[in-house]
JSON list of C-alpha atoms in Angstrom, two decimals:
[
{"chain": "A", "resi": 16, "resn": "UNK", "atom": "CA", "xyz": [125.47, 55.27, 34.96]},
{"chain": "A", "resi": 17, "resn": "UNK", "atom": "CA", "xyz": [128.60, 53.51, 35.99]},
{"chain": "A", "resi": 18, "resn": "UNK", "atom": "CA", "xyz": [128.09, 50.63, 38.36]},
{"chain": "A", "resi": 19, "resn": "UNK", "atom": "CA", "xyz": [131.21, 48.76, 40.66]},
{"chain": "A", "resi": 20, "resn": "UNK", "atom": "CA", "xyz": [129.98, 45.57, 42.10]},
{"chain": "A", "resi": 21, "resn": "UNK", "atom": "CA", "xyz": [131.70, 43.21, 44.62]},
{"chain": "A", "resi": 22, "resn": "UNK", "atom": "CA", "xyz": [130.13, 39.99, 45.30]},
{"chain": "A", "resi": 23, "resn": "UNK", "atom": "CA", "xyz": [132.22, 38.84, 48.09]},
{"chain": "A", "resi": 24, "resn": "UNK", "atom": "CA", "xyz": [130.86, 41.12, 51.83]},
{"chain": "A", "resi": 25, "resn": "UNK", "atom": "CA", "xyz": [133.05, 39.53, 53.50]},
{"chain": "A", "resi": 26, "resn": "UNK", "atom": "CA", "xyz": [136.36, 37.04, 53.21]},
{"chain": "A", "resi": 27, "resn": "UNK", "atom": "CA", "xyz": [139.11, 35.32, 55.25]},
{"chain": "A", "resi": 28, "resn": "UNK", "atom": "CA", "xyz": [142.67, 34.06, 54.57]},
{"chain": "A", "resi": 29, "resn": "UNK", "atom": "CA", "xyz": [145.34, 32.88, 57.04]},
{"chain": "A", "resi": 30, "resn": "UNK", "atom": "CA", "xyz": [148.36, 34.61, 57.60]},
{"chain": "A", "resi": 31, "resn": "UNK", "atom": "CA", "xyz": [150.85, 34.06, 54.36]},
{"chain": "A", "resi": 32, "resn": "UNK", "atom": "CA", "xyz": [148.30, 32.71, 52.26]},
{"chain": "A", "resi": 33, "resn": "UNK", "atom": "CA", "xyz": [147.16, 34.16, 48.82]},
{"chain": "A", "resi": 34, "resn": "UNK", "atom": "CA", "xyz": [143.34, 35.89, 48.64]},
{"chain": "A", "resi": 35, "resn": "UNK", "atom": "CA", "xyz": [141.46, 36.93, 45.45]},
{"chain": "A", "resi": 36, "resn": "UNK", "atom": "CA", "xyz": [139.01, 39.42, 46.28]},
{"chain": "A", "resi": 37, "resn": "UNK", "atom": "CA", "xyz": [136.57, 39.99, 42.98]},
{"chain": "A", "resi": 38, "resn": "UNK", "atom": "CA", "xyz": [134.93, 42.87, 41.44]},
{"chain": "A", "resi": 39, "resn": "UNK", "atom": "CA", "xyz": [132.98, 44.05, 37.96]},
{"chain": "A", "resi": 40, "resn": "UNK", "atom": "CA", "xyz": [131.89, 47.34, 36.66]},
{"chain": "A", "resi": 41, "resn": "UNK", "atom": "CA", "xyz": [129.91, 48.13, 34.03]},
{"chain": "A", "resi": 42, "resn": "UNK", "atom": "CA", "xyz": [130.58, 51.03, 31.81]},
{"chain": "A", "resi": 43, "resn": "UNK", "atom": "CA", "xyz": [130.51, 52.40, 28.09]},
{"chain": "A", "resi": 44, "resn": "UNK", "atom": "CA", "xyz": [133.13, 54.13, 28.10]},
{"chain": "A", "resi": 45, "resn": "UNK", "atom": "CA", "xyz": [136.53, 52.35, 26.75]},
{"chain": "A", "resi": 46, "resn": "UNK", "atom": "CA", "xyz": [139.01, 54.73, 28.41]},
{"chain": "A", "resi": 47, "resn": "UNK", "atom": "CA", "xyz": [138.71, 54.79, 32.22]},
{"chain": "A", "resi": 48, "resn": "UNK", "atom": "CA", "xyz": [140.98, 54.09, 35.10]},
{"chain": "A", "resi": 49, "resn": "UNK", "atom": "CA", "xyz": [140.10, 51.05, 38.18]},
{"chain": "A", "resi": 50, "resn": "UNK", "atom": "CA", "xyz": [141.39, 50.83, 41.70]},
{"chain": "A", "resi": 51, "resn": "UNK", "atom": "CA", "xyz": [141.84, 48.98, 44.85]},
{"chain": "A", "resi": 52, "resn": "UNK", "atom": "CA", "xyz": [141.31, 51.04, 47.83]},
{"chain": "A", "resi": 53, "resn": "UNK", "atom": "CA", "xyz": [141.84, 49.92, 51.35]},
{"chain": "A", "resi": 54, "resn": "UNK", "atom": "CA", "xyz": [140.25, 51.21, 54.26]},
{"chain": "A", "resi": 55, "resn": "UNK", "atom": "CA", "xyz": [141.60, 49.65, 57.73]},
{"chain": "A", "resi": 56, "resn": "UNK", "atom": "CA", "xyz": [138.72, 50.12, 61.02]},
{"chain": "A", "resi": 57, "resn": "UNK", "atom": "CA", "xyz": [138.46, 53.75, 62.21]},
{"chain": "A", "resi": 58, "resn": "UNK", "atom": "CA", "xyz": [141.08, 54.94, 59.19]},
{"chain": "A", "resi": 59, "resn": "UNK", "atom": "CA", "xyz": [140.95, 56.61, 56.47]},
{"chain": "A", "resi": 60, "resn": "UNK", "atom": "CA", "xyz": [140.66, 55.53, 52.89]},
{"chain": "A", "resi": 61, "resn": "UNK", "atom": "CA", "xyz": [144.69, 54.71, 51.27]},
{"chain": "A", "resi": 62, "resn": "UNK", "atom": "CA", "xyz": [144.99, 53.56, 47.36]},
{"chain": "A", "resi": 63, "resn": "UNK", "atom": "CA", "xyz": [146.19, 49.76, 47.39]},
{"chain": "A", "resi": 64, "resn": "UNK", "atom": "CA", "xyz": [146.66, 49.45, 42.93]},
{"chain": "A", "resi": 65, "resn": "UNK", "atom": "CA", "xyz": [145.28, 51.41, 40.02]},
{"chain": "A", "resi": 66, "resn": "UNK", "atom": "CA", "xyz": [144.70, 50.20, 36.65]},
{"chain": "A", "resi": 67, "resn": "UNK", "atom": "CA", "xyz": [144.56, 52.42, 33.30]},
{"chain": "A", "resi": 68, "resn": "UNK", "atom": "CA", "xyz": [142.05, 50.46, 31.11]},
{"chain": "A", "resi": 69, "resn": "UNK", "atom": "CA", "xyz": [144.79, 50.94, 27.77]},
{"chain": "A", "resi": 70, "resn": "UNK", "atom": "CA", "xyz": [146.19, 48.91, 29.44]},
{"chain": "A", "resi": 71, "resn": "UNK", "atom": "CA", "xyz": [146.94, 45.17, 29.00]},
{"chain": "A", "resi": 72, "resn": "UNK", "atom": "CA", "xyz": [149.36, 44.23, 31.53]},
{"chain": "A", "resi": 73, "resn": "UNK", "atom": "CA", "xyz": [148.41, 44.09, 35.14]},
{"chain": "A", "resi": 74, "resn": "UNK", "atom": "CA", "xyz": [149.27, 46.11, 37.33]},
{"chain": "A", "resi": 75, "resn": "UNK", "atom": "CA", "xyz": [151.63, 44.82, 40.64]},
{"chain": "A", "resi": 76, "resn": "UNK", "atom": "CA", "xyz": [152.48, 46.66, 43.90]},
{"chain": "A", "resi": 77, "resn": "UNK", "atom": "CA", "xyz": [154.74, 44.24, 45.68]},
{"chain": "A", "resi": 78, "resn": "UNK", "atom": "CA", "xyz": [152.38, 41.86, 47.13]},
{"chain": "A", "resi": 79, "resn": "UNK", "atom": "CA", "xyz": [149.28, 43.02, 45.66]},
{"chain": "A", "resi": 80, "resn": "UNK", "atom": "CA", "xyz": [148.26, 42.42, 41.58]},
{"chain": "A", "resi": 81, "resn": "UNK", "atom": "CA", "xyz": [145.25, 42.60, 39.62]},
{"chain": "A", "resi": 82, "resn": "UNK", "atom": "CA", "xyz": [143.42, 40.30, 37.29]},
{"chain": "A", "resi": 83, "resn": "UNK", "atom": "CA", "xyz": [141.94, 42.82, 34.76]},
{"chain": "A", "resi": 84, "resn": "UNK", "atom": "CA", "xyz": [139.74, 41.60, 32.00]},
{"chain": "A", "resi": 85, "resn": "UNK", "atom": "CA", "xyz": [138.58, 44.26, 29.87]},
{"chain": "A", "resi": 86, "resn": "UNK", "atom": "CA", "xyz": [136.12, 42.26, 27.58]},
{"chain": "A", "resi": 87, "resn": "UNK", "atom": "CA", "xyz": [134.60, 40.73, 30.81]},
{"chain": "A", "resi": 88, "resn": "UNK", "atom": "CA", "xyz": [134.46, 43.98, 32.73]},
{"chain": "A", "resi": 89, "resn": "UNK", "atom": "CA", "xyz": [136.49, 42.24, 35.17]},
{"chain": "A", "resi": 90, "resn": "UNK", "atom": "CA", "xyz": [138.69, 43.67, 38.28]},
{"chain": "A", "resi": 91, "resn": "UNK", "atom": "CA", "xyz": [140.22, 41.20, 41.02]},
{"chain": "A", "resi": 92, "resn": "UNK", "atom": "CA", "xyz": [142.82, 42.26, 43.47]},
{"chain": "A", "resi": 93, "resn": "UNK", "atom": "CA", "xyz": [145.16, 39.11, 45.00]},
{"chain": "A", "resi": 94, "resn": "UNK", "atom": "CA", "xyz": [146.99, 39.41, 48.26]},
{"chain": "A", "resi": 95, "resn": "UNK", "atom": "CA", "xyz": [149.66, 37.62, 48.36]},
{"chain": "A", "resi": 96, "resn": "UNK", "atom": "CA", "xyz": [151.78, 36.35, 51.35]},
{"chain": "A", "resi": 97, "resn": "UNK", "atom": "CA", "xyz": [148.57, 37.85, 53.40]},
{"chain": "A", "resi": 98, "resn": "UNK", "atom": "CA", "xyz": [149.85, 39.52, 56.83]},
{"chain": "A", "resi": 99, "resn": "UNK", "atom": "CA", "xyz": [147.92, 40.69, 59.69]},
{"chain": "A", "resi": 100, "resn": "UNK", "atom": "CA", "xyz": [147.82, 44.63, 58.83]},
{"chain": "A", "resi": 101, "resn": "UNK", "atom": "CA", "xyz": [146.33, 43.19, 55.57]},
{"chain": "A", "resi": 102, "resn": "UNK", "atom": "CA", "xyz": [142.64, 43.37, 57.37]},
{"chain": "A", "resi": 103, "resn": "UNK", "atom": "CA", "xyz": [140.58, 45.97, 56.39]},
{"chain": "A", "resi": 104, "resn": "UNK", "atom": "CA", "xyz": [137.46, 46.59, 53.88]},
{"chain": "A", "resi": 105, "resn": "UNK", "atom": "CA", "xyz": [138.32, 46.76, 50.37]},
{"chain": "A", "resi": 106, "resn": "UNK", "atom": "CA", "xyz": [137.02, 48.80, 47.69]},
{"chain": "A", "resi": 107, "resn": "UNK", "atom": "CA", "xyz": [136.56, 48.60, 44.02]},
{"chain": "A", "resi": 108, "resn": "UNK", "atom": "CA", "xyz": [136.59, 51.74, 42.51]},
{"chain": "A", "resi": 109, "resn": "UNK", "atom": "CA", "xyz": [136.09, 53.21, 38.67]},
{"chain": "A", "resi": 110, "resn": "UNK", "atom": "CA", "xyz": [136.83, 56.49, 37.13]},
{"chain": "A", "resi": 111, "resn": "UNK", "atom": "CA", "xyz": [136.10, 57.83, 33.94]},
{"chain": "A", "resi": 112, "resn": "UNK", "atom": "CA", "xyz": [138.33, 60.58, 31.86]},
{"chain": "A", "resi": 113, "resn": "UNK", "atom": "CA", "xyz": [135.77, 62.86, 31.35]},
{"chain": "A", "resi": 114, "resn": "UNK", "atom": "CA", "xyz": [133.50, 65.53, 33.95]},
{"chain": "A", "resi": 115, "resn": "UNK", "atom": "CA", "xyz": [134.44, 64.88, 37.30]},
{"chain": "A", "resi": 116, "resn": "UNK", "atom": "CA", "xyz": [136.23, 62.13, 37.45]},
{"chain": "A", "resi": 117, "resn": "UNK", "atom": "CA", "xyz": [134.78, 61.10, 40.37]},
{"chain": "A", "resi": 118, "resn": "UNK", "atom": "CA", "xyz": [135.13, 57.65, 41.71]},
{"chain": "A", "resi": 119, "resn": "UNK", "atom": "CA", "xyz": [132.59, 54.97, 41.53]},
{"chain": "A", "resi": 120, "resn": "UNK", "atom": "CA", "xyz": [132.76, 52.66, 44.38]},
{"chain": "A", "resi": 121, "resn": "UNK", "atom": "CA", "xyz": [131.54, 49.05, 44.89]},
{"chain": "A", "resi": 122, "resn": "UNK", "atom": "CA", "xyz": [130.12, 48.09, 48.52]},
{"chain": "A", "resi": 123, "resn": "UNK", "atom": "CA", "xyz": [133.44, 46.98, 49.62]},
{"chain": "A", "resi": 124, "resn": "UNK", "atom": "CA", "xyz": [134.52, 43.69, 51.22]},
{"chain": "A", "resi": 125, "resn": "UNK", "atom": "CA", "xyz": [135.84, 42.78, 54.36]},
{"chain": "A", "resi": 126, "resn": "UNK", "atom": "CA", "xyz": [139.30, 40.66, 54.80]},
{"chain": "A", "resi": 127, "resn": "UNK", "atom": "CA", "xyz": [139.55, 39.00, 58.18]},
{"chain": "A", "resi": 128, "resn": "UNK", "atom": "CA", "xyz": [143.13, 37.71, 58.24]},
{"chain": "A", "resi": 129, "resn": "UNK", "atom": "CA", "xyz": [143.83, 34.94, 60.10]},
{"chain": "A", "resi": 130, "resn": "UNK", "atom": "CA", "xyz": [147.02, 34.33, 62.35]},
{"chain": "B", "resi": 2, "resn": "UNK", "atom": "CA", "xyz": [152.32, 68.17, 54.99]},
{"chain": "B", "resi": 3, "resn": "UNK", "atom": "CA", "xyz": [151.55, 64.71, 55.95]},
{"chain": "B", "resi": 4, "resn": "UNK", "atom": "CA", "xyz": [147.58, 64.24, 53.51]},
{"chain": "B", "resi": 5, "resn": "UNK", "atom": "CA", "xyz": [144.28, 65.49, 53.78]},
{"chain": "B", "resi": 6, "resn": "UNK", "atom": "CA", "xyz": [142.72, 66.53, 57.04]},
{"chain": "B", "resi": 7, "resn": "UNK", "atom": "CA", "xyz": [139.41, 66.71, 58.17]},
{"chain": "B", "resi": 8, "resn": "UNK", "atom": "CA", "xyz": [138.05, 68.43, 61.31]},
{"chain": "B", "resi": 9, "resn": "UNK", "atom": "CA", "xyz": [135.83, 67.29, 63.34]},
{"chain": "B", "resi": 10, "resn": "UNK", "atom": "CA", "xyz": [136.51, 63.99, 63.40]},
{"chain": "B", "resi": 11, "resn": "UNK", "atom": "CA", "xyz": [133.30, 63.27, 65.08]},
{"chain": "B", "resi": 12, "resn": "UNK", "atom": "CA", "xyz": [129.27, 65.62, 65.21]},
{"chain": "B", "resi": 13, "resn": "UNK", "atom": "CA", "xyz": [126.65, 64.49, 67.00]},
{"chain": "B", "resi": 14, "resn": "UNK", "atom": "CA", "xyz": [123.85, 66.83, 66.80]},
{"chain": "B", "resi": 15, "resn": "UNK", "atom": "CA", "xyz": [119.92, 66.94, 66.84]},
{"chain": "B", "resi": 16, "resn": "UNK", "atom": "CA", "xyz": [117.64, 67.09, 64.08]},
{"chain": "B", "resi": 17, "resn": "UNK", "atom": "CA", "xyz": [117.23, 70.27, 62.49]},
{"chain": "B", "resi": 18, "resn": "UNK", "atom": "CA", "xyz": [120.25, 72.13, 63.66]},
{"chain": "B", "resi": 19, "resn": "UNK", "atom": "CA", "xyz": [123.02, 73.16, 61.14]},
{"chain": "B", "resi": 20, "resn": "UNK", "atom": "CA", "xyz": [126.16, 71.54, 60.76]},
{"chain": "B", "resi": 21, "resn": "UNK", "atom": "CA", "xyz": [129.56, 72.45, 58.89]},
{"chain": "B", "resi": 22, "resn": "UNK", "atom": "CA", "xyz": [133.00, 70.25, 58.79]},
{"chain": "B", "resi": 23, "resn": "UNK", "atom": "CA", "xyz": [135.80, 71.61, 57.57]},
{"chain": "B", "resi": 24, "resn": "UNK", "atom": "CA", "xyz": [138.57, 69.82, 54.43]},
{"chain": "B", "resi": 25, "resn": "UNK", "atom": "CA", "xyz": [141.99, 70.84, 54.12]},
{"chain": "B", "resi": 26, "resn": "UNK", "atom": "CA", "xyz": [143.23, 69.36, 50.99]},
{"chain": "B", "resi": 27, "resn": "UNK", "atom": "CA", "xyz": [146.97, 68.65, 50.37]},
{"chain": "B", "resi": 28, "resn": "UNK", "atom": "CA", "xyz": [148.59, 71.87, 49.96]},
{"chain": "B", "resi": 29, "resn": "UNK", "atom": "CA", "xyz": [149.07, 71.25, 46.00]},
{"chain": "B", "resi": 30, "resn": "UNK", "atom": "CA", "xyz": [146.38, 69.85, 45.20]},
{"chain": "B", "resi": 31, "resn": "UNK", "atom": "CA", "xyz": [144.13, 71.84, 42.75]},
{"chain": "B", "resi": 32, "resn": "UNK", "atom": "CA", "xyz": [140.89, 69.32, 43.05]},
{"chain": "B", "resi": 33, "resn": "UNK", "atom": "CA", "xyz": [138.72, 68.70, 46.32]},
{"chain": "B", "resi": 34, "resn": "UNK", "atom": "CA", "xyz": [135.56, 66.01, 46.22]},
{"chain": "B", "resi": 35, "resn": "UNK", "atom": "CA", "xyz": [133.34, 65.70, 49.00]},
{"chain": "B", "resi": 36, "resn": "UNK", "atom": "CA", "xyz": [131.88, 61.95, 49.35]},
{"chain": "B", "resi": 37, "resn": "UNK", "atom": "CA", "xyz": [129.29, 60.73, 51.93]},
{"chain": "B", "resi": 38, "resn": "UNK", "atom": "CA", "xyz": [129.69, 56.82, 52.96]},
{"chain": "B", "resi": 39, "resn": "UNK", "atom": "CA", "xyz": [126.99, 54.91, 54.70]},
{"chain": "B", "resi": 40, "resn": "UNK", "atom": "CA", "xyz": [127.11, 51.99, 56.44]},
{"chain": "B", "resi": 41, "resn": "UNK", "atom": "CA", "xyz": [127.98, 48.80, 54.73]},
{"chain": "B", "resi": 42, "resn": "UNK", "atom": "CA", "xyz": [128.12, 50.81, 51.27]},
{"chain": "B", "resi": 43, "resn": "UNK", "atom": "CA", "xyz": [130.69, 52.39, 49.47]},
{"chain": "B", "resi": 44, "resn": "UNK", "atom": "CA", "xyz": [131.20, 55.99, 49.57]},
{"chain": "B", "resi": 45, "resn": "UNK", "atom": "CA", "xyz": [129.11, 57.99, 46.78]},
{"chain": "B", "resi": 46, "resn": "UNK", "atom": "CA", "xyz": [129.95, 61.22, 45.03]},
{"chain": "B", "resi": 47, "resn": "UNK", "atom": "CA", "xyz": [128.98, 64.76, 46.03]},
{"chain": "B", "resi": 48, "resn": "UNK", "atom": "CA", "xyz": [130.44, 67.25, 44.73]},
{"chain": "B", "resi": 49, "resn": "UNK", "atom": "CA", "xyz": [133.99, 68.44, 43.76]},
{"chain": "B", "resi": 50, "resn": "UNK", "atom": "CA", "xyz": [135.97, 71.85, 43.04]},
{"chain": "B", "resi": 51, "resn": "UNK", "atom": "CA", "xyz": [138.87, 72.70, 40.23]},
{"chain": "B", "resi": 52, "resn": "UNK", "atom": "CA", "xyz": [140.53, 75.23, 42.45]},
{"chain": "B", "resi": 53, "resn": "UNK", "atom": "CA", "xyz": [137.83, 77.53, 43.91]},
{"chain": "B", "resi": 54, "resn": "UNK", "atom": "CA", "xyz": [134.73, 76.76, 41.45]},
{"chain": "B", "resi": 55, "resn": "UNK", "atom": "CA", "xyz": [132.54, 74.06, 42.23]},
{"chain": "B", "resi": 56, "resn": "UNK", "atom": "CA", "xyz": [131.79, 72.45, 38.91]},
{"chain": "B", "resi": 57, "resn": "UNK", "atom": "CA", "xyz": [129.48, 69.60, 39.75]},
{"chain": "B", "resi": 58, "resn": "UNK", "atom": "CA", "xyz": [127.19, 68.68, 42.03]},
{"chain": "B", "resi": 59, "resn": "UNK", "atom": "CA", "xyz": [125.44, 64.84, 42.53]},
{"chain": "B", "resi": 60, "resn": "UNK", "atom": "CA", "xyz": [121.73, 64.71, 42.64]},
{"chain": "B", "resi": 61, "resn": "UNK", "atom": "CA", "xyz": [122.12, 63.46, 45.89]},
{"chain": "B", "resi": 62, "resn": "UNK", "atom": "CA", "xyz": [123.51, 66.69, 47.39]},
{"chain": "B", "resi": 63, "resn": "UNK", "atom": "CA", "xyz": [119.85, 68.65, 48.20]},
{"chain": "B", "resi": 64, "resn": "UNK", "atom": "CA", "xyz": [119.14, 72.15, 48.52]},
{"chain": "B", "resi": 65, "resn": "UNK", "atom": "CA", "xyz": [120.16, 71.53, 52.55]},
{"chain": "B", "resi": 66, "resn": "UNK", "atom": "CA", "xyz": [123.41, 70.51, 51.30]},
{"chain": "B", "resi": 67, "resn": "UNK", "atom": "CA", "xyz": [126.29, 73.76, 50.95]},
{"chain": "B", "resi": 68, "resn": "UNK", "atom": "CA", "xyz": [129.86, 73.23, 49.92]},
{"chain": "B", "resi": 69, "resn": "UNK", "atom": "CA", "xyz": [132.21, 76.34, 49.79]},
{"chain": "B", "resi": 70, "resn": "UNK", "atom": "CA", "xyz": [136.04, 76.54, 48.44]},
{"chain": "B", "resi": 71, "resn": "UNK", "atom": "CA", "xyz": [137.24, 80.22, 49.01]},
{"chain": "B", "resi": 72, "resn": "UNK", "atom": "CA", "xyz": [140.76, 81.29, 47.70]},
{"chain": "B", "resi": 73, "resn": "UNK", "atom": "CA", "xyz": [141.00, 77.41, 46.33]},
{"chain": "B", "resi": 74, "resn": "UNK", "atom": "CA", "xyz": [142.56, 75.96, 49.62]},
{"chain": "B", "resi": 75, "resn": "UNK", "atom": "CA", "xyz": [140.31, 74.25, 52.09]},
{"chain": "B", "resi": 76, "resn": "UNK", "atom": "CA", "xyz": [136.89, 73.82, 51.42]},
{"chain": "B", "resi": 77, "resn": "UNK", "atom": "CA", "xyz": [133.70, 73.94, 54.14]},
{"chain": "B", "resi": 78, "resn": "UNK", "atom": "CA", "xyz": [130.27, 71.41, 53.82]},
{"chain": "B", "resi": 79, "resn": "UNK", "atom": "CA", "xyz": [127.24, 72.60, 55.34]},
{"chain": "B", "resi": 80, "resn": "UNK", "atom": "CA", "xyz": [124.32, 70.84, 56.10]},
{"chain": "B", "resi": 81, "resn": "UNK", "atom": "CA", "xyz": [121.06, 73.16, 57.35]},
{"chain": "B", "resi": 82, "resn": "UNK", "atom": "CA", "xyz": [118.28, 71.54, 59.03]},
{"chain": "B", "resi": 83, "resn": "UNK", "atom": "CA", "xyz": [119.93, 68.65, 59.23]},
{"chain": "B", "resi": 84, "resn": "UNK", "atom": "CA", "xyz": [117.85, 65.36, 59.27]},
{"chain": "B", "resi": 85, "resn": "UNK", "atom": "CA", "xyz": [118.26, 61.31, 60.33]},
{"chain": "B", "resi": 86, "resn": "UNK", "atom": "CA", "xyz": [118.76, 60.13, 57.00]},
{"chain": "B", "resi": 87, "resn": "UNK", "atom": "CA", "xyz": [121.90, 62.72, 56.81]},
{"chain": "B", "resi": 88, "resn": "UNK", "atom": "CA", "xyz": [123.67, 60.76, 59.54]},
{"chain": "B", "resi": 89, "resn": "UNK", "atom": "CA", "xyz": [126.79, 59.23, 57.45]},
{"chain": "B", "resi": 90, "resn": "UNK", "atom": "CA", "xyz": [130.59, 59.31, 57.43]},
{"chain": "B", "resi": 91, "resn": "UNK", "atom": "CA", "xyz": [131.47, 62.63, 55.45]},
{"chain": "B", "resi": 92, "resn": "UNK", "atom": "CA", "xyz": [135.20, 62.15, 53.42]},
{"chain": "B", "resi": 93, "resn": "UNK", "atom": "CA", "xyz": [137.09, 64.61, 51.67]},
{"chain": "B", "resi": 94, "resn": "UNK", "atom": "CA", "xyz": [139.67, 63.68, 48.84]},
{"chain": "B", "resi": 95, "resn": "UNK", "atom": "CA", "xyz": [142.35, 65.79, 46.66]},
{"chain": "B", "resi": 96, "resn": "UNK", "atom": "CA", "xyz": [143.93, 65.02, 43.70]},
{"chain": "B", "resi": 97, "resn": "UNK", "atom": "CA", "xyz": [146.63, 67.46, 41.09]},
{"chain": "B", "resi": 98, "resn": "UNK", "atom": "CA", "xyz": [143.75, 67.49, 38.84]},
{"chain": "B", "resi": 99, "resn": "UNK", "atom": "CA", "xyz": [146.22, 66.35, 36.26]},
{"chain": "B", "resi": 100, "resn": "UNK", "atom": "CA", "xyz": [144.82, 63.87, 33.67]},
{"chain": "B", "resi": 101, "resn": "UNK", "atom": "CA", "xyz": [147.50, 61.67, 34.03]},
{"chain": "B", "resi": 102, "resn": "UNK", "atom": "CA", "xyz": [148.54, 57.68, 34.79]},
{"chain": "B", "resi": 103, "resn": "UNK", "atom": "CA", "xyz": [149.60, 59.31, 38.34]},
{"chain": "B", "resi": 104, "resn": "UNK", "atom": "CA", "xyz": [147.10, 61.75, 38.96]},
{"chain": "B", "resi": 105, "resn": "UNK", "atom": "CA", "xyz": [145.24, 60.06, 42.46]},
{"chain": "B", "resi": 106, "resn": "UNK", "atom": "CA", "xyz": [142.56, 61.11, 44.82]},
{"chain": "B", "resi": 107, "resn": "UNK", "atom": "CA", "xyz": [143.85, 60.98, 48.63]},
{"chain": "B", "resi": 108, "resn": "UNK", "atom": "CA", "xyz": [141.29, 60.76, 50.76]},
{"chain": "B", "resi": 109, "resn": "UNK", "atom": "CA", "xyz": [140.97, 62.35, 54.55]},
{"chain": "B", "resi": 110, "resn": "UNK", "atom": "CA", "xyz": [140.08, 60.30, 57.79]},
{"chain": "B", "resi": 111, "resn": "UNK", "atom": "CA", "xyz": [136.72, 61.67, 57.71]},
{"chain": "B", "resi": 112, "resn": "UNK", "atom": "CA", "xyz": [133.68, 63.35, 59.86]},
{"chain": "B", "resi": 113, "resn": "UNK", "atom": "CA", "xyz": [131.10, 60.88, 60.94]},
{"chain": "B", "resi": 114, "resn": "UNK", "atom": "CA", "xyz": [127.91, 62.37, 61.42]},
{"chain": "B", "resi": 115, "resn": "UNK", "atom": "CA", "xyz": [125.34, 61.44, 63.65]},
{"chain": "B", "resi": 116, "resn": "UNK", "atom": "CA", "xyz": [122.28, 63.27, 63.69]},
{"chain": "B", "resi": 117, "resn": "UNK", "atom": "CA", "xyz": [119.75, 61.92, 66.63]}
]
């Protein structure tokens, strides 16, 4: 079975500062797709970055990137410029290409951001 | 159409009675997943539909558990007999179904179940 973890429960960073929020999966397959989903308190679940695992480069959405390190089943997401609306939980997710393709989600972590 | 939508928002009911929430995927959208998310975890798989079959179903969604897609548009999750352990936030997602770099699950706001 495919497993997300995320070490961090919870994590702070002031207001315009840079955050690295960490995740790792664990998985046989060598084709899948990764994600960063945010969920803010009391709203629903929006998708921050994906990442196709052909893929070397990093993905980037403005101020978000990831850190993905296939060999070391590695996933980090890094705020940049962190702003206020940037507080929320954060999810790791995996999908595979095959069956359902139903996401596998870590236990999430929770960014405080601080003005 | 502004994204997925669930209804209700919020069920508070007592133990044993039957409960059913309601999905209405983006208009689309050819798959529908049903996830349940506890507190402090991560929300975990159910079951999903291409269109109007249901195709798979997680070992965690028991004989109590009922999901319906008629006509391939929104999609209905009953619980019967419902018990404590069922109390949970209930989300629904949607996605083309396309296996492609694009293809993404949109999630809805939710029913939060609390069964007392």
């Amino acid at each position: 079975a495919q497993t997300v973890t995320q070490s961090q429960p919870e994590m702070s960073v002031q207001e315009a500062e840079t955050v690295t929020l960490s995740c790792t999966y664990d998985t046989s397959e060598s084709d899948y797709y990764l994600f960063w989903y945010k969920q803010p308190p009391s709203r629903q679940m929006i998708l921050v970055i994906r990442q196709e695992a052909y893929k070397q480069q990093n993905a980037t959405e403005n101020r978000f990137s990831v850190n993905f390190q296939k060999a070391a089943k590695s996933f980090s997401l890094k705020i940049s410029d962190s702003q206020l609306g940037d507080a929320a939980m954060y999810f790791c997710a995996w999908e595979g290409q095959t069956g359902a393709n139903n996401l596998f989600f870590g236990t999430g972590t929770r960014l405080t951001v601080i003005p | 159409d502004t994204g997925v939508s669930q209804n209700p928002r919020h069920k508070i009911t007592k133990r044993g009675q039957n409960v059913t929430f309601r999905c209405d995927p983006i208009s689309e959208h050819n798959r529908l997943y049903w996830y349940r998310q506890t507190l402090g975890q991560g929300p975990e798989f159910l079951t999903y539909f291409q269109n109007e079959a249901q195709l798979e179903k997680s070992r965690l969604l028991s004989d109590r558990f009922s999901a319906e897609r008629p006509k391939g548009s929104f999609s209905t999750l009953e619980i019967q007999r419902t018990e404590q352990g069922d109390s949970a936030m209930y989300l629904c997602a949607s996605s083309l179904g396309q296996r492609s770099s694009t293809d993404t699950q949109y999630f809805g706001p939710g029913t939060r179940l609390t069964v007392l």
